[in-house]
XYZ file of C-alpha atoms in Angstrom:
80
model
C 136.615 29.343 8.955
C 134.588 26.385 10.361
C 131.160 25.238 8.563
C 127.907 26.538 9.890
C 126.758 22.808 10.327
C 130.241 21.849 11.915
C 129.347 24.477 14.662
C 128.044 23.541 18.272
C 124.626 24.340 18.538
C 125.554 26.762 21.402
C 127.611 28.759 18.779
C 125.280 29.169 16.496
C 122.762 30.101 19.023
C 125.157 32.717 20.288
C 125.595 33.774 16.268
C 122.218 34.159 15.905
C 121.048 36.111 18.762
C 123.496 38.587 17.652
C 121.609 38.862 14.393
C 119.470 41.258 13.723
C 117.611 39.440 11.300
C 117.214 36.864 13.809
C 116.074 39.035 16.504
C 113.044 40.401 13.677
C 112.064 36.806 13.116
C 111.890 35.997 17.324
C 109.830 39.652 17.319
C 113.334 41.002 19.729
C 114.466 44.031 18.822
C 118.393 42.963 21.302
C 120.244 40.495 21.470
C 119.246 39.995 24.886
C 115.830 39.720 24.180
C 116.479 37.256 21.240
C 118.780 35.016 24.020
C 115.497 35.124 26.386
C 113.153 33.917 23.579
C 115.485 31.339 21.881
C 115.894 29.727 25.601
C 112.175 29.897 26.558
C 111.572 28.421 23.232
C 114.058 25.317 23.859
C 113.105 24.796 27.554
C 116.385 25.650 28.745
C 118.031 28.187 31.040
C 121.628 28.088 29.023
C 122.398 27.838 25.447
C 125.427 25.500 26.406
C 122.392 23.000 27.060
C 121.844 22.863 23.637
C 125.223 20.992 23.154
C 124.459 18.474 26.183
C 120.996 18.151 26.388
C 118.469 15.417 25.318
C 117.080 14.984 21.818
C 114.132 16.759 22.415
C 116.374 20.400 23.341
C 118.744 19.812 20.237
C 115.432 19.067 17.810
C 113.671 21.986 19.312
C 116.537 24.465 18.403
C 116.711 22.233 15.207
C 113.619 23.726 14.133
C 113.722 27.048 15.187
C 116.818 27.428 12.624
C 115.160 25.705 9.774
C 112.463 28.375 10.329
C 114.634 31.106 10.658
C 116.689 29.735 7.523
C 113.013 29.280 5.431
C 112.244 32.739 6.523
C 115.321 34.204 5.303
C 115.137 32.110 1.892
C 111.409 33.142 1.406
C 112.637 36.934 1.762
C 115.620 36.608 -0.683
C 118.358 36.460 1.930
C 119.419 33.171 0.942
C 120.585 30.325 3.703
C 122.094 30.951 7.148
């Protein structure tokens, strides 16, 4: 089983969106939904950009995890 952190981002996007948890902390209630918002919220139109695009796209999805992950700490969930 590989790492979380040894994951392309575009993996663990695809993870996540499939989570419900995730989808409660983007206010989604689908996966679909979740996909929409996580893109809108990196600027990009495919999650696959997340492994080739700029700093900027990779720091932005960056910190959309470590809220996710602080969110899921705070509520006793422990780390992604």
């Amino acid at each position: 089983k590989q790492r979380w952190e040894d994951m392309r981002p575009s993996a663990r996007a695809a993870m996540l969106t499939k989570d419900p948890e995730f989808q409660a902390f983007l206010e989604c209630t689908t996966e679909a939904g979740a996909d929409r918002v996580l893109k809108q919220r990196c600027h990009i139109s495919s999650k696959s950009e997340l492994d080739t695009g700029g700093f900027r796209t990779r720091q932005m999805f960056t910190v959309l995890e470590s809220q996710f992950e602080a969110t899921r700490i705070a509520r006793g969930h422990g780390v992604i």
